[in-house]
Short mmCIF file of C-alpha atoms in Angstrom, two decimals:
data_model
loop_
_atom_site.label_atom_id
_atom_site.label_comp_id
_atom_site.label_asym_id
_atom_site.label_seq_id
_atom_site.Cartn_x
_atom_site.Cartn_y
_atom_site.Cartn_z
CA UNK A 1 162.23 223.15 -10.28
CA UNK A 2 165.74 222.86 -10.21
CA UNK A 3 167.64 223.60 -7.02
CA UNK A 4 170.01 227.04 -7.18
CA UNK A 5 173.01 224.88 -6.24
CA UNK A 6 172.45 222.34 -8.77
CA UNK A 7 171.95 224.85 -11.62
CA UNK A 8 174.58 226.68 -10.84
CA UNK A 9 176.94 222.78 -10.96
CA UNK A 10 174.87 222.57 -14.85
CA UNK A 11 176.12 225.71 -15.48
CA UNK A 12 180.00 225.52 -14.38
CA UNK A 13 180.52 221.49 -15.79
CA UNK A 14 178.62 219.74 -18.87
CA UNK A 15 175.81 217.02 -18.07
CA UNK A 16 177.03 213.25 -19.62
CA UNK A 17 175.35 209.98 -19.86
CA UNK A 18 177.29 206.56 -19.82
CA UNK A 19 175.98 203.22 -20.09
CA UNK A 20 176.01 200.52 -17.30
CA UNK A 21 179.67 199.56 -17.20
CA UNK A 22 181.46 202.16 -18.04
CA UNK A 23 184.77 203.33 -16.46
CA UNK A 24 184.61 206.47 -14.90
CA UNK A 25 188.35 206.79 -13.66
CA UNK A 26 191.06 204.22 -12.27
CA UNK A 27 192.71 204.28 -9.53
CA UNK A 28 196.22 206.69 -10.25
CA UNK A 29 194.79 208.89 -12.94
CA UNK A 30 195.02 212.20 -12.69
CA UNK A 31 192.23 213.65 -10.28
CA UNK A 32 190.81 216.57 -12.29
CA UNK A 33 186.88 216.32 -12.41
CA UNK A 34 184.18 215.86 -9.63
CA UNK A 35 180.73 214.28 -10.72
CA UNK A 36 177.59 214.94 -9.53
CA UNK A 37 175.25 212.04 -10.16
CA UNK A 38 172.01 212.72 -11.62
CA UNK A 39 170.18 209.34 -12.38
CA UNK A 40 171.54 206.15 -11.74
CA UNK A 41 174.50 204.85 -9.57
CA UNK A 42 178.23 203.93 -9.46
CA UNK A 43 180.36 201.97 -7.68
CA UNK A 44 183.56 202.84 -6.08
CA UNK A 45 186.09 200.20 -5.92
CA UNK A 46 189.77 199.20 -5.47
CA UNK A 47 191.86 196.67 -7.51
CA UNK A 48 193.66 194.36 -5.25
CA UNK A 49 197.17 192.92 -5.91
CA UNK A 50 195.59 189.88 -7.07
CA UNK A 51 194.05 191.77 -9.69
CA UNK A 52 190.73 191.66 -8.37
CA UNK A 53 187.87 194.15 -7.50
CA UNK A 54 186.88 194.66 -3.89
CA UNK A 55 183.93 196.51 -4.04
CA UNK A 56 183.99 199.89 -1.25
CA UNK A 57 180.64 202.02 -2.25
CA UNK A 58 177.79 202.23 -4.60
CA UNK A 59 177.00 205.76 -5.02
CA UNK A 60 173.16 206.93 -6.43
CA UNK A 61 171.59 210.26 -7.08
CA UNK A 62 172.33 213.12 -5.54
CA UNK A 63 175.58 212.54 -4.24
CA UNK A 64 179.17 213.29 -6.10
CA UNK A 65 182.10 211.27 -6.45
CA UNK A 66 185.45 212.44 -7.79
CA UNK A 67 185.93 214.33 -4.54
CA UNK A 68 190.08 214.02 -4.80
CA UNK A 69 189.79 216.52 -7.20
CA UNK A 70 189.57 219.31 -5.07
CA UNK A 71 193.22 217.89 -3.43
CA UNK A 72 195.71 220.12 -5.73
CA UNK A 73 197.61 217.89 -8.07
CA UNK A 74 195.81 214.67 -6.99
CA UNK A 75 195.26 211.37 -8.09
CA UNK A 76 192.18 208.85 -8.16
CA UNK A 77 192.89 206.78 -4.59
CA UNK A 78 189.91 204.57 -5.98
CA UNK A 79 188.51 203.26 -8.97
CA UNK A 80 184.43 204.24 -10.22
CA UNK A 81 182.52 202.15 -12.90
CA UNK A 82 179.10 202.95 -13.79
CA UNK A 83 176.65 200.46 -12.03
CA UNK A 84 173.56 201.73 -14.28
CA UNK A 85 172.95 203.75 -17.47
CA UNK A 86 174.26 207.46 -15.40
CA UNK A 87 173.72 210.51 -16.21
CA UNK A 88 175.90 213.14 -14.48
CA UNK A 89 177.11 216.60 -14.22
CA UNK A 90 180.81 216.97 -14.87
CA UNK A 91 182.90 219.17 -13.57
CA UNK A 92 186.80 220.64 -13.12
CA UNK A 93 187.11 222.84 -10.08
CA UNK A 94 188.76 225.68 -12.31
CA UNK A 95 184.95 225.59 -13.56
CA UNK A 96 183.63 225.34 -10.11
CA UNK A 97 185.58 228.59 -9.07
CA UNK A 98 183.25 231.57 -10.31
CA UNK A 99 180.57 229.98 -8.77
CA UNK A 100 182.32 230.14 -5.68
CA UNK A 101 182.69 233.82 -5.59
CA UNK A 102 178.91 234.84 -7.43
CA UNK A 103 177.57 233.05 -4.64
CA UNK A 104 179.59 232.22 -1.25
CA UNK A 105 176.89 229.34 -0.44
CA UNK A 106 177.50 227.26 -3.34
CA UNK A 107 181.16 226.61 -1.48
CA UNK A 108 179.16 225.40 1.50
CA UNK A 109 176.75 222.77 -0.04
CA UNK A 110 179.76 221.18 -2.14
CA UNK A 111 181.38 220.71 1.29
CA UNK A 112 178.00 218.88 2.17
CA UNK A 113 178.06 216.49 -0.08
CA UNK A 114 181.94 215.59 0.31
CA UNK A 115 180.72 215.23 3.69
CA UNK A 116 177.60 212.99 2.48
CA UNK A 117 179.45 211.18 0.83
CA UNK A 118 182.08 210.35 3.36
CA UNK A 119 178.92 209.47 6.01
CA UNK A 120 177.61 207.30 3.14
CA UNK A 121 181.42 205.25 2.91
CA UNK A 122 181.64 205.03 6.36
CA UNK A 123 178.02 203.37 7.12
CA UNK A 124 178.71 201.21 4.06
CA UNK A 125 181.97 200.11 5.40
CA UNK A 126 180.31 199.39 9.02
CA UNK A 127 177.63 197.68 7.20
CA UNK A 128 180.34 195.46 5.61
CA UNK A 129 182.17 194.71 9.19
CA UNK A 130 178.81 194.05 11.44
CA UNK A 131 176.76 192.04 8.62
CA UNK A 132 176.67 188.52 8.22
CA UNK A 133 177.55 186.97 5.07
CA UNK A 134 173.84 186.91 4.13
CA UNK A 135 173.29 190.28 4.71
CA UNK A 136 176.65 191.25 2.93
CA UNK A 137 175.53 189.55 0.00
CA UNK A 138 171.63 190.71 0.32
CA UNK A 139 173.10 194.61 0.73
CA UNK A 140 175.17 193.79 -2.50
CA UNK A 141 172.63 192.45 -4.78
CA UNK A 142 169.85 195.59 -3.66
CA UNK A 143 172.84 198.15 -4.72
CA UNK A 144 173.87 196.30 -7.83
CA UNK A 145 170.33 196.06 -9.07
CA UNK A 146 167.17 198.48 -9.38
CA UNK A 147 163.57 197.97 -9.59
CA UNK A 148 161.46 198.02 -12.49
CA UNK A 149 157.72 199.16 -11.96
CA UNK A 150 156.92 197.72 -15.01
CA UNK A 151 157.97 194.45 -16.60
CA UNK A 152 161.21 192.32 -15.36
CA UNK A 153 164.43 193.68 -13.51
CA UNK A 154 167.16 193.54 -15.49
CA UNK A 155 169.35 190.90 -14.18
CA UNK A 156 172.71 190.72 -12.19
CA UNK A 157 175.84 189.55 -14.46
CA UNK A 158 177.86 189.02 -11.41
CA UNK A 159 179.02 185.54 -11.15
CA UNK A 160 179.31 183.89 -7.71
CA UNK A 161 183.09 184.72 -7.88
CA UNK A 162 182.66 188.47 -9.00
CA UNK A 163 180.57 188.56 -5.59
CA UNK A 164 182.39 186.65 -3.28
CA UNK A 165 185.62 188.98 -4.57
CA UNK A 166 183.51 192.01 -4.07
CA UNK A 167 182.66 191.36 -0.67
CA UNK A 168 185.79 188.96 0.62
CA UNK A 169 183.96 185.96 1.42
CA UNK A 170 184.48 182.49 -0.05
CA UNK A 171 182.64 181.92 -3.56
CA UNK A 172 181.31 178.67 -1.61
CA UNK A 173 179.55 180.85 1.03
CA UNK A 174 178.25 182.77 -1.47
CA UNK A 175 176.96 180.06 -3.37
CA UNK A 176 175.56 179.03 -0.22
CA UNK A 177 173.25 181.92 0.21
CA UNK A 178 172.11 182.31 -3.20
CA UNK A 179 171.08 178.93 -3.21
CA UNK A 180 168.91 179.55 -0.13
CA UNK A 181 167.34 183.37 -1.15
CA UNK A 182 166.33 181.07 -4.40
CA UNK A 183 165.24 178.67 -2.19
CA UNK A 184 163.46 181.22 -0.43
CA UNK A 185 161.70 182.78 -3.50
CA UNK A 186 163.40 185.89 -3.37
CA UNK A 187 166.33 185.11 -6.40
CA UNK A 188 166.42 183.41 -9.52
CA UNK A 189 169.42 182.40 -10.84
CA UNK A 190 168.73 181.73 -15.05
CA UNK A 191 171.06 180.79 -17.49
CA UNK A 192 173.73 182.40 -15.45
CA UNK A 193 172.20 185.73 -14.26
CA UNK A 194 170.88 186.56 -11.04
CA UNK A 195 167.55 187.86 -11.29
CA UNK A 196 165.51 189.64 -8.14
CA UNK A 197 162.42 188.74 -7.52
CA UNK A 198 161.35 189.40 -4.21
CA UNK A 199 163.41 192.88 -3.83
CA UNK A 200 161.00 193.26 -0.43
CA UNK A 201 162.03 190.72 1.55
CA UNK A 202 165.81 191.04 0.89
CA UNK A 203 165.09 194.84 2.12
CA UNK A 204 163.59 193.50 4.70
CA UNK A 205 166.16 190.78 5.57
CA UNK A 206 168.78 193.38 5.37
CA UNK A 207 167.13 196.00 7.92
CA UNK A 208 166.15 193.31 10.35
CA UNK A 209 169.85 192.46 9.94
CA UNK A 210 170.60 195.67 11.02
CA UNK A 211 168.03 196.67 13.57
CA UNK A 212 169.90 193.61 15.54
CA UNK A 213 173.10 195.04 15.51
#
């Protein structure tokens, strides 16, 4: 059954699907929709002078992004690209409005999730400053994959420079580690994709990582 809150979001915006790589917004435009993400996940990022992608969030299901929008006249302070296939509920807060006012509530659990999503950021961004370059790169390759119950994983596209940029470490470091995780059995890297196959013990790695902290 579908949650009064997140009917009431159907209602007000229009559900979307977008494929795995597909630009939500860039950082500058015009902040005039929130999303709330259904299936899937996303990743928030920032384009650095350089012209490269540091990588700040990966958002899943259940949370929103979009969040400027409710700043009057905003713009995007980030960029969002679709880590996944997505599908979403989209929404402008002029739609958002009459749901405000049929049912005071609905006001309250939006703030909740701006507020979920801001915990989420900041325990991502601590992750970032306390891990260890293997556990950086462990945490990155869990969020920018998923697991399939049945049959292979769909593989990682990332190339040992898209990482290293992601995360700002050195592409040799990184090529460091994923040579040991393969060494380790947990990645395969074939015909220049990164595939998971032990998605366990890199959970594991990671929360013994963090347990330590």
């Amino acid at each position: 059954m579908i949650p009064r809150e997140q009917e009431l979001l159907q209602n007000a915006g229009t559900i979307m699907t977008f494929p795995a790589g597909h630009i939500l917004y860039m950082e500058g435009d015009p902040a005039d929709r929130v999303y709330y993400i259904l299936e899937g996940r996303v990743r928030v990022f920032e384009n650095i002078s350089s012209g490269r992608e540091v990588t700040l969030d990966v958002v899943g299901s259940g949370h929103i992004v979009g969040e400027s929008a409710f700043a009057e006249n905003g713009f995007r302070p980030t960029c969002v690209k679709t880590v996944t296939a997505v599908r979403l509920i989209s929404c402008r807060v002029s739609q958002l409005l009459p749901c405000f006012a049929s049912d005071p509530s609905f006001a309250l659990y939006l703030l909740r999730l701006c507020s979920a999503t801001m915990d989420h950021l900041t325990a991502r961004l601590q992750d970032q400053c306390l891990l260890d370059r293997y556990g950086k790169v462990a945490n990155f390759i869990l969020d920018m994959t998923e697991p399939c119950p049945h049959g292979e994983e769909k593989p990682m596209t990332y190339t040992h420079e898209d990482i290293a940029t992601s995360l700002g470490l050195g592409r040799s470091g990184v090529t460091m580690v994923l040579r040991d995780f393969c060494r380790r059995g947990w990645l395969e890297n074939k015909y220049g994709k990164i595939y998971v196959r032990n998605r366990e013990a890199l959970e594991a790695f990671v929360e013994e990582q963090k347990s330590n902290l």
